[in-house]
Amino acid sequence: MNRLLVVDDEANIRLLYAEELADEGYEVVTAAGTAEAVEKLREAAFDLVVLDIKLKNESGIDLLQKLVKERHDMPVILCSAFSCYKDDFSAWLADGYVVKSGDLSELKQEIARVLAKKAQRQRAGL
Amino acid sequence: MDWECCWDRDVVALGDCPNIREGDEDLLESPRRRILEKCCDCPNFRRDLERFQTSGHPLGPVFSLIHDEYRRQKIHIQSLLSFLDSKSLEIRFFHELGSVLQSSVDLEEVLSVALTAITAGRGFGMNRAFLLMTDHQRDHLQGYLAIGPRNFEEAHQVWDEIASNDMDLQTLAQSFRKNKLSAERAKFHDILEQISVPLANTDHILIKALDGKQPLLIEDAYHHPDVDPAFARLLGVDTFLLMPLVSRNRRVGMIIADNCITHRRITAEDMHSLETFTFPVAFAIERASLYERLQEELNRVTEAHTKLKEQQELIVRMEKMALVGRITSSIAHSIRNPLMIIGGFARSMLKNTPAGDPKRNFIESIVSEARQLEGVLDEILNYSDSLYPTKDFWDVNQLVETALRDSADALHARGYESTFSAGSELPPAYIDFKQVSYCLRTIIQCDLNGTGRRRVMHIRTHREGDAIVIRIQDHGRYLPQAELDTIMMPFSSTQEMGASLGLALCKTMLEKQGIPLNAQSVPENGIFFTIVLPIRKEEQ
C-alpha cells in the first residue's frame, strides 16, 4: 500500500483528502505545516507528498525545494487554489500540479500517474 | 472793338462758344467761370488778346503777361495734382499692404502678398520677383519662391487677366495663393534650386547686399565686377534689384526683382519705394516663420500632453487592474478552499448514499452548484490573468494545429468535423501564446445555443498586410447578430455566467494585446470569427 503525506494548512481539506485517498487504497498521513511535514518525513518513509503552496505564513515551494534536494526519489504533487503558480519556474520542480477542486478525480489521476512513473523508474533501476 | 471770343458777354447761348458743350450749361450765364475755365485757353480769346496788345492801349501788354502767368500756374497746379494723386494711390497701396502683412501670421499668405505686391501693376509693377530665404540650419541663402511670367506671351496673358479682374491686393494675393502658388513654384523650380549661397560667402553679391542691409540696383550684370556671370546668366537679365530682408539684425532673406519682359528702367524712386516695403515684409516673414515654429511646438506639446494623459490613465487603469489581480488572488484562496471542501465532502457523501435515498437529490444539488461556482471562479481568475499578457513571436499555423488537436475530443463529442487551411510562408506573430491558445480553444469549443445545418468547423490562416488573420467558420451554429454581440460583451448583464462567458473573456483578453476579435453571424453560413494577429512589436 502506497503511503501518502498530505500537507495543507486547512484542517477540513486534510480530512477530505484523507477520506477520499484512503478510499482509493492509500495510507494517508497529514501535516498542517512545513515543520510538521519534515517531522513526519523523518519518522517514516512516504511514496508521495501532496503539497499545498500557500501554507499560512509559509511557502510550500520552499518545502518542495528542500525535498527535491534531499529526497529526490520521492515525488511531490503541488495542489493549490492558485493556477498562476503553474507558470512559476520553482513549481516546475514538482512532478505534478493540480488546481484544487471539489472534484478530486484530477488529483487522484495525477497521484496514480506519478506513482506509476515512479514504479516504472524503480523497475528500470534508475 | 469787335471781339472774336464771347468773353465780354454776360450771357451766351449754346453754340455761341465752341468750347462750351452739352453738360457745361451752367457756364452760359456765369461770365467769371466761363472766362477762367474756357476763354483763357480759347484761340479766339488769344487772338482778341493779341489785337488788344497791338491796339496801343497801355494795359495791352499787362493783360498778355497776366494771361501767360495764369496759364503757367494752371499747368503747374495740374502737375502737382497729378503728383498728389499718384502719392495718394501709393499711400493707399502701402496702407493696404501694411494691413495685410500686419494681420497675417501665415507664411504662405505673407509671401503671396509680398510677391504679388512687387509684381502687380497697382503695386510696384515689376515684371518678376524671386524670394530667397535664409536657411539658418544650413547657413545658406536659398531660392524659395518666384512669381512672374517666363516669356512675353505669358506676360500679356497674365496682365490681361489682371486688368480684366479689378481686385484689391489682398484678393489678388489670395487668388494667387489658391490658384497659382504651386504652379509658380514649379515654374521657377530650376532657377530656385540653383540659387543656394552659403552665408559665409561674403564675396557673393547676394550676401554682400544682405550684409550691407541696403538695396542694390545691379546694372550691366554680365559685366559687373561683383556679379558672378553664372548668376547673371541664371537670372537671364542684365538689370535687377536686390532687396535684403532684414528684421532687426536677423537676416531673413532677399528679394530679387527685375523687368525681364518690358525692360523698363528701374529708377532710384522704384528702389526707394521697394526699400520702404521690405522692412514690413521682412518683419512679417519672420513673424510668420516664428508663428509656424510656435504652432509646431504647440502641436508637439499638445501631443506630449495627450500622451502623458494617456499614460497617466494607463497607470491608473493598471493600478486598478493590479488591485483586481490581488482581489481575485484573494478570492481564489478564500473561496476555492471552502468550495472544494463543500463540493468534495458532498461528492464523498454521494458515493456512500444509496440510489433510493431521498437525501441523494439534495447532495447532488450541492455537488452541481459547487461545480458551477468553481467554473465561475475559473473564469474570473482567467480574466485576472489576462490583464498581464507576455508576448513573443510564435508560429500561427502551429498554434492553430495545437488548438485543434486539444479540441479534437470536444468537437468529436458534439459530432463536429474540422478542417484547417494553413496559409503558406506566414511570418511569426507577436502574441502571448498561452492567451491566444486559450482563446482559440475556447472559440473552437464554445457551446453556443442555436444550431446550423452542417456540423463543420473550418479554420483558415492567411496574411493581410502587416497582420496574420485566423478565420474560423462554424457552420454548425447560427445566432442573430444582436445576440452574438451581447455574448461577446464582457460580463454583460443579460448574459448567464456559463460556457458563453468564455467568448467575452477571449475578446477582453485579445483586446488587451491589441488583437481584434470579430464575430459575425451570417444566415445559412454560420458564425465567422476573425482574429487579426500582429507580426511586429508595437511601438511603446
GROMACS .gro file of N, CA, C and O in nm, chain B residues 334-407:
model
  296
  460SER      N    1  -0.968   3.236  -0.074
  460SER     CA    2  -1.077   3.242   0.024
  460SER      C    3  -1.200   3.163  -0.019
  460SER      O    4  -1.277   3.119   0.065
  461ILE      N    5  -1.221   3.155  -0.149
  461ILE     CA    6  -1.343   3.087  -0.195
  461ILE      C    7  -1.315   2.943  -0.238
  461ILE      O    8  -1.391   2.852  -0.208
  462ARG      N    9  -1.203   2.926  -0.309
  462ARG     CA   10  -1.182   2.792  -0.366
  462ARG      C   11  -1.168   2.685  -0.256
  462ARG      O   12  -1.221   2.575  -0.269
  463ASN      N   13  -1.098   2.719  -0.149
  463ASN     CA   14  -1.079   2.620  -0.043
  463ASN      C   15  -1.212   2.575   0.018
  463ASN      O   16  -1.242   2.455   0.016
  464PRO      N   17  -1.296   2.669   0.070
  464PRO     CA   18  -1.425   2.621   0.125
  464PRO      C   19  -1.511   2.552   0.020
  464PRO      O   20  -1.580   2.454   0.050
  465LEU      N   21  -1.501   2.605  -0.104
  465LEU     CA   22  -1.584   2.548  -0.212
  465LEU      C   23  -1.544   2.403  -0.238
  465LEU      O   24  -1.629   2.315  -0.257
  466MET      N   25  -1.414   2.379  -0.240
  466MET     CA   26  -1.370   2.241  -0.267
  466MET      C   27  -1.406   2.149  -0.150
  466MET      O   28  -1.436   2.031  -0.168
  467ILE      N   29  -1.405   2.207  -0.030
  467ILE     CA   30  -1.442   2.126   0.087
  467ILE      C   31  -1.590   2.087   0.079
  467ILE      O   32  -1.627   1.970   0.094
  468ILE      N   33  -1.674   2.188   0.046
  468ILE     CA   34  -1.819   2.161   0.034
  468ILE      C   35  -1.842   2.059  -0.077
  468ILE      O   36  -1.908   1.955  -0.056
  469GLY      N   37  -1.787   2.089  -0.195
  469GLY     CA   38  -1.808   2.000  -0.310
  469GLY      C   39  -1.747   1.863  -0.286
  469GLY      O   40  -1.805   1.760  -0.320
  470GLY      N   41  -1.628   1.863  -0.226
  470GLY     CA   42  -1.558   1.736  -0.204
  470GLY      C   43  -1.633   1.645  -0.108
  470GLY      O   44  -1.651   1.526  -0.136
  471PHE      N   45  -1.677   1.704   0.004
  471PHE     CA   46  -1.750   1.621   0.101
  471PHE      C   47  -1.885   1.578   0.044
  471PHE      O   48  -1.932   1.466   0.070
  472ALA      N   49  -1.948   1.666  -0.035
  472ALA     CA   50  -2.077   1.631  -0.096
  472ALA      C   51  -2.058   1.510  -0.189
  472ALA      O   52  -2.139   1.415  -0.187
  473ARG      N   53  -1.951   1.514  -0.268
  473ARG     CA   54  -1.923   1.401  -0.357
  473ARG      C   55  -1.897   1.274  -0.275
  473ARG      O   56  -1.943   1.165  -0.311
  474SER      N   57  -1.821   1.292  -0.168
  474SER     CA   58  -1.788   1.178  -0.083
  474SER      C   59  -1.914   1.117  -0.025
  474SER      O   60  -1.932   0.994  -0.023
  475MET      N   61  -2.006   1.207   0.021
  475MET     CA   62  -2.133   1.158   0.078
  475MET      C   63  -2.217   1.090  -0.028
  475MET      O   64  -2.283   0.989  -0.002
  476LEU      N   65  -2.211   1.148  -0.151
  476LEU     CA   66  -2.293   1.094  -0.260
  476LEU      C   67  -2.252   0.950  -0.292
  476LEU      O   68  -2.337   0.864  -0.320
  477LYS      N   69  -2.122   0.925  -0.281
  477LYS     CA   70  -2.070   0.791  -0.311
  477LYS      C   71  -2.131   0.687  -0.215
  477LYS      O   72  -2.158   0.573  -0.252
  478ASN      N   73  -2.149   0.732  -0.091
  478ASN     CA   74  -2.196   0.639   0.013
  478ASN      C   75  -2.346   0.646   0.034
  478ASN      O   76  -2.397   0.591   0.132
  479THR      N   77  -2.419   0.718  -0.049
  479THR     CA   78  -2.565   0.727  -0.033
  479THR      C   79  -2.632   0.637  -0.136
  479THR      O   80  -2.608   0.652  -0.257
  480PRO      N   81  -2.716   0.546  -0.091
  480PRO     CA   82  -2.782   0.454  -0.184
  480PRO      C   83  -2.872   0.528  -0.284
  480PRO      O   84  -2.921   0.637  -0.254
  481ALA      N   85  -2.898   0.463  -0.396
  481ALA     CA   86  -2.973   0.526  -0.505
  481ALA      C   87  -3.112   0.572  -0.462
  481ALA      O   88  -3.161   0.678  -0.505
  482GLY      N   89  -3.178   0.500  -0.376
  482GLY     CA   90  -3.317   0.534  -0.341
  482GLY      C   91  -3.326   0.635  -0.227
  482GLY      O   92  -3.437   0.679  -0.191
  483ASP      N   93  -3.218   0.673  -0.170
  483ASP     CA   94  -3.220   0.764  -0.054
  483ASP      C   95  -3.272   0.902  -0.095
  483ASP      O   96  -3.221   0.962  -0.190
  484PRO      N   97  -3.375   0.954  -0.022
  484PRO     CA   98  -3.431   1.086  -0.059
  484PRO      C   99  -3.329   1.200  -0.045
  484PRO      O  100  -3.345   1.306  -0.107
  485LYS      N  101  -3.224   1.181   0.038
  485LYS     CA  102  -3.123   1.289   0.055
  485LYS      C  103  -3.032   1.302  -0.066
  485LYS      O  104  -2.960   1.400  -0.083
  486ARG      N  105  -3.032   1.200  -0.151
  486ARG     CA  106  -2.940   1.197  -0.264
  486ARG      C  107  -2.955   1.320  -0.357
  486ARG      O  108  -2.859   1.377  -0.404
  487ASN      N  109  -3.084   1.357  -0.380
  487ASN     CA  110  -3.111   1.474  -0.467
  487ASN      C  111  -3.047   1.602  -0.411
  487ASN      O  112  -2.992   1.684  -0.485
  488PHE      N  113  -3.060   1.615  -0.277
  488PHE     CA  114  -3.004   1.736  -0.215
  488PHE      C  115  -2.852   1.739  -0.231
  488PHE      O  116  -2.792   1.843  -0.263
  489ILE      N  117  -2.791   1.622  -0.209
  489ILE     CA  118  -2.644   1.617  -0.216
  489ILE      C  119  -2.599   1.643  -0.361
  489ILE      O  120  -2.502   1.714  -0.386
  490GLU      N  121  -2.675   1.585  -0.454
  490GLU     CA  122  -2.641   1.608  -0.596
  490GLU      C  123  -2.646   1.758  -0.630
  490GLU      O  124  -2.564   1.809  -0.706
  491SER      N  125  -2.749   1.826  -0.571
  491SER     CA  126  -2.761   1.971  -0.595
  491SER      C  127  -2.638   2.045  -0.544
  491SER      O  128  -2.585   2.136  -0.610
  492ILE      N  129  -2.590   2.002  -0.423
  492ILE     CA  130  -2.472   2.069  -0.367
  492ILE      C  131  -2.351   2.048  -0.460
  492ILE      O  132  -2.278   2.143  -0.492
  493VAL      N  133  -2.337   1.921  -0.507
  493VAL     CA  134  -2.225   1.890  -0.596
  493VAL      C  135  -2.233   1.977  -0.723
  493VAL      O  136  -2.135   2.039  -0.766
  494SER      N  137  -2.353   1.982  -0.781
  494SER     CA  138  -2.372   2.056  -0.907
  494SER      C  139  -2.346   2.205  -0.889
  494SER      O  140  -2.277   2.269  -0.970
  495GLU      N  141  -2.402   2.263  -0.781
  495GLU     CA  142  -2.385   2.408  -0.759
  495GLU      C  143  -2.237   2.442  -0.731
  495GLU      O  144  -2.186   2.543  -0.777
  496ALA      N  145  -2.173   2.353  -0.653
  496ALA     CA  146  -2.032   2.377  -0.622
  496ALA      C  147  -1.949   2.372  -0.750
  496ALA      O  148  -1.858   2.454  -0.770
  497ARG      N  149  -1.983   2.279  -0.841
  497ARG     CA  150  -1.910   2.268  -0.969
  497ARG      C  151  -1.928   2.396  -1.050
  497ARG      O  152  -1.833   2.451  -1.107
  498GLN      N  153  -2.054   2.445  -1.053
  498GLN     CA  154  -2.081   2.567  -1.130
  498GLN      C  155  -2.003   2.687  -1.072
  498GLN      O  156  -1.946   2.766  -1.146
  499LEU      N  157  -2.004   2.695  -0.939
  499LEU     CA  158  -1.931   2.806  -0.876
  499LEU      C  159  -1.781   2.798  -0.906
  499LEU      O  160  -1.716   2.899  -0.928
  500GLU      N  161  -1.729   2.677  -0.910
  500GLU     CA  162  -1.587   2.660  -0.942
  500GLU      C  163  -1.559   2.708  -1.085
  500GLU      O  164  -1.455   2.768  -1.113
  501GLY      N  165  -1.656   2.681  -1.174
  501GLY     CA  166  -1.644   2.726  -1.314
  501GLY      C  167  -1.636   2.878  -1.323
  501GLY      O  168  -1.550   2.934  -1.392
  502VAL      N  169  -1.727   2.943  -1.249
  502VAL     CA  170  -1.729   3.091  -1.250
  502VAL      C  171  -1.597   3.145  -1.195
  502VAL      O  172  -1.538   3.239  -1.249
  503LEU      N  173  -1.550   3.082  -1.088
  503LEU     CA  174  -1.424   3.123  -1.026
  503LEU      C  175  -1.309   3.112  -1.126
  503LEU      O  176  -1.224   3.202  -1.136
  504ASP      N  177  -1.309   3.004  -1.203
  504ASP     CA  178  -1.204   2.985  -1.305
  504ASP      C  179  -1.206   3.099  -1.407
  504ASP      O  180  -1.102   3.152  -1.445
  505GLU      N  181  -1.330   3.134  -1.449
  505GLU     CA  182  -1.342   3.243  -1.549
  505GLU      C  183  -1.287   3.373  -1.493
  505GLU      O  184  -1.215   3.446  -1.561
  506ILE      N  185  -1.322   3.402  -1.368
  506ILE     CA  186  -1.277   3.529  -1.308
  506ILE      C  187  -1.125   3.530  -1.296
  506ILE      O  188  -1.058   3.628  -1.326
  507LEU      N  189  -1.071   3.417  -1.256
  507LEU     CA  190  -0.925   3.411  -1.240
  507LEU      C  191  -0.855   3.419  -1.375
  507LEU      O  192  -0.749   3.481  -1.388
  508ASN      N  193  -0.914   3.358  -1.477
  508ASN     CA  194  -0.857   3.369  -1.611
  508ASN      C  195  -0.858   3.513  -1.657
  508ASN      O  196  -0.765   3.560  -1.722
  509TYR      N  197  -0.967   3.585  -1.624
  509TYR     CA  198  -0.978   3.727  -1.661
  509TYR      C  199  -0.865   3.805  -1.594
  509TYR      O  200  -0.799   3.888  -1.655
  510SER      N  201  -0.843   3.774  -1.469
  510SER     CA  202  -0.737   3.841  -1.395
  510SER      C  203  -0.601   3.815  -1.460
  510SER      O  204  -0.519   3.904  -1.477
  511ASP      N  205  -0.579   3.688  -1.499
  511ASP     CA  206  -0.452   3.653  -1.566
  511ASP      C  207  -0.436   3.730  -1.695
  511ASP      O  208  -0.325   3.769  -1.733
  512SER      N  209  -0.551   3.752  -1.764
  512SER     CA  210  -0.545   3.815  -1.896
  512SER      C  211  -0.496   3.959  -1.889
  512SER      O  212  -0.461   4.020  -1.989
  513LEU      N  213  -0.495   4.017  -1.768
  513LEU     CA  214  -0.454   4.157  -1.756
  513LEU      C  215  -0.304   4.175  -1.775
  513LEU      O  216  -0.256   4.283  -1.799
  514TYR      N  217  -0.231   4.070  -1.764
  514TYR     CA  218  -0.085   4.081  -1.776
  514TYR      C  219  -0.032   3.987  -1.884
  514TYR      O  220   0.023   3.881  -1.854
  515PRO      N  221  -0.052   4.019  -2.010
  515PRO     CA  222  -0.003   3.928  -2.115
  515PRO      C  223   0.149   3.933  -2.132
  515PRO      O  224   0.211   4.035  -2.105
  516THR      N  225   0.206   3.823  -2.175
  516THR     CA  226   0.350   3.817  -2.203
  516THR      C  227   0.365   3.779  -2.349
  516THR      O  228   0.312   3.677  -2.391
  517LYS      N  229   0.435   3.861  -2.426
  517LYS     CA  230   0.435   3.838  -2.571
  517LYS      C  231   0.570   3.793  -2.626
  517LYS      O  232   0.674   3.824  -2.570
  518ASP      N  233   0.562   3.722  -2.739
  518ASP     CA  234   0.680   3.682  -2.814
  518ASP      C  235   0.636   3.645  -2.957
  518ASP      O  236   0.516   3.649  -2.987
  519PHE      N  237   0.732   3.603  -3.041
  519PHE     CA  238   0.697   3.565  -3.179
  519PHE      C  239   0.667   3.415  -3.186
  519PHE      O  240   0.747   3.334  -3.139
  520TRP      N  241   0.550   3.382  -3.242
  520TRP     CA  242   0.505   3.243  -3.246
  520TRP      C  243   0.452   3.207  -3.384
  520TRP      O  244   0.397   3.292  -3.453
  521ASP      N  245   0.465   3.077  -3.418
  521ASP     CA  246   0.415   3.026  -3.545
  521ASP      C  247   0.262   3.006  -3.535
  521ASP      O  248   0.214   2.926  -3.454
  522VAL      N  249   0.188   3.077  -3.616
  522VAL     CA  250   0.042   3.075  -3.604
  522VAL      C  251  -0.017   2.941  -3.648
  522VAL      O  252  -0.112   2.890  -3.584
  523ASN      N  253   0.037   2.885  -3.755
  523ASN     CA  254  -0.018   2.756  -3.802
  523ASN      C  255  -0.002   2.649  -3.695
  523ASN      O  256  -0.093   2.569  -3.671
  524GLN      N  257   0.113   2.652  -3.628
  524GLN     CA  258   0.138   2.554  -3.521
  524GLN      C  259   0.039   2.578  -3.407
  524GLN      O  260  -0.014   2.483  -3.349
  525LEU      N  261   0.015   2.705  -3.381
  525LEU     CA  262  -0.080   2.743  -3.274
  525LEU      C  263  -0.219   2.685  -3.303
  525LEU      O  264  -0.283   2.625  -3.215
  526VAL      N  265  -0.263   2.700  -3.429
  526VAL     CA  266  -0.397   2.652  -3.466
  526VAL      C  267  -0.401   2.498  -3.462
  526VAL      O  268  -0.497   2.439  -3.410
  527GLU      N  269  -0.295   2.438  -3.514
  527GLU     CA  270  -0.291   2.291  -3.514
  527GLU      C  271  -0.300   2.236  -3.372
  527GLU      O  272  -0.374   2.141  -3.345
  528THR      N  273  -0.225   2.298  -3.281
  528THR     CA  274  -0.227   2.254  -3.140
  528THR      C  275  -0.366   2.271  -3.080
  528THR      O  276  -0.417   2.181  -3.013
  529ALA      N  277  -0.427   2.388  -3.107
  529ALA     CA  278  -0.560   2.414  -3.051
  529ALA      C  279  -0.662   2.314  -3.105
  529ALA      O  280  -0.749   2.265  -3.032
  530LEU      N  281  -0.649   2.280  -3.236
  530LEU     CA  282  -0.742   2.184  -3.295
  530LEU      C  283  -0.720   2.044  -3.236
  530LEU      O  284  -0.817   1.972  -3.208
  531ARG      N  285  -0.593   2.012  -3.214
  531ARG     CA  286  -0.563   1.880  -3.157
  531ARG      C  287  -0.619   1.871  -3.015
  531ARG      O  288  -0.684   1.773  -2.979
  532ASP      N  289  -0.599   1.979  -2.937
  532ASP     CA  290  -0.651   1.981  -2.800
  532ASP      C  291  -0.802   1.977  -2.795
  532ASP      O  292  -0.861   1.933  -2.697
  533SER      N  293  -0.866   2.027  -2.903
  533SER     CA  294  -1.012   2.035  -2.903
  533SER      C  295  -1.077   1.916  -2.974
  533SER      O  296  -1.200   1.910  -2.984
   0.00000   0.00000   0.00000
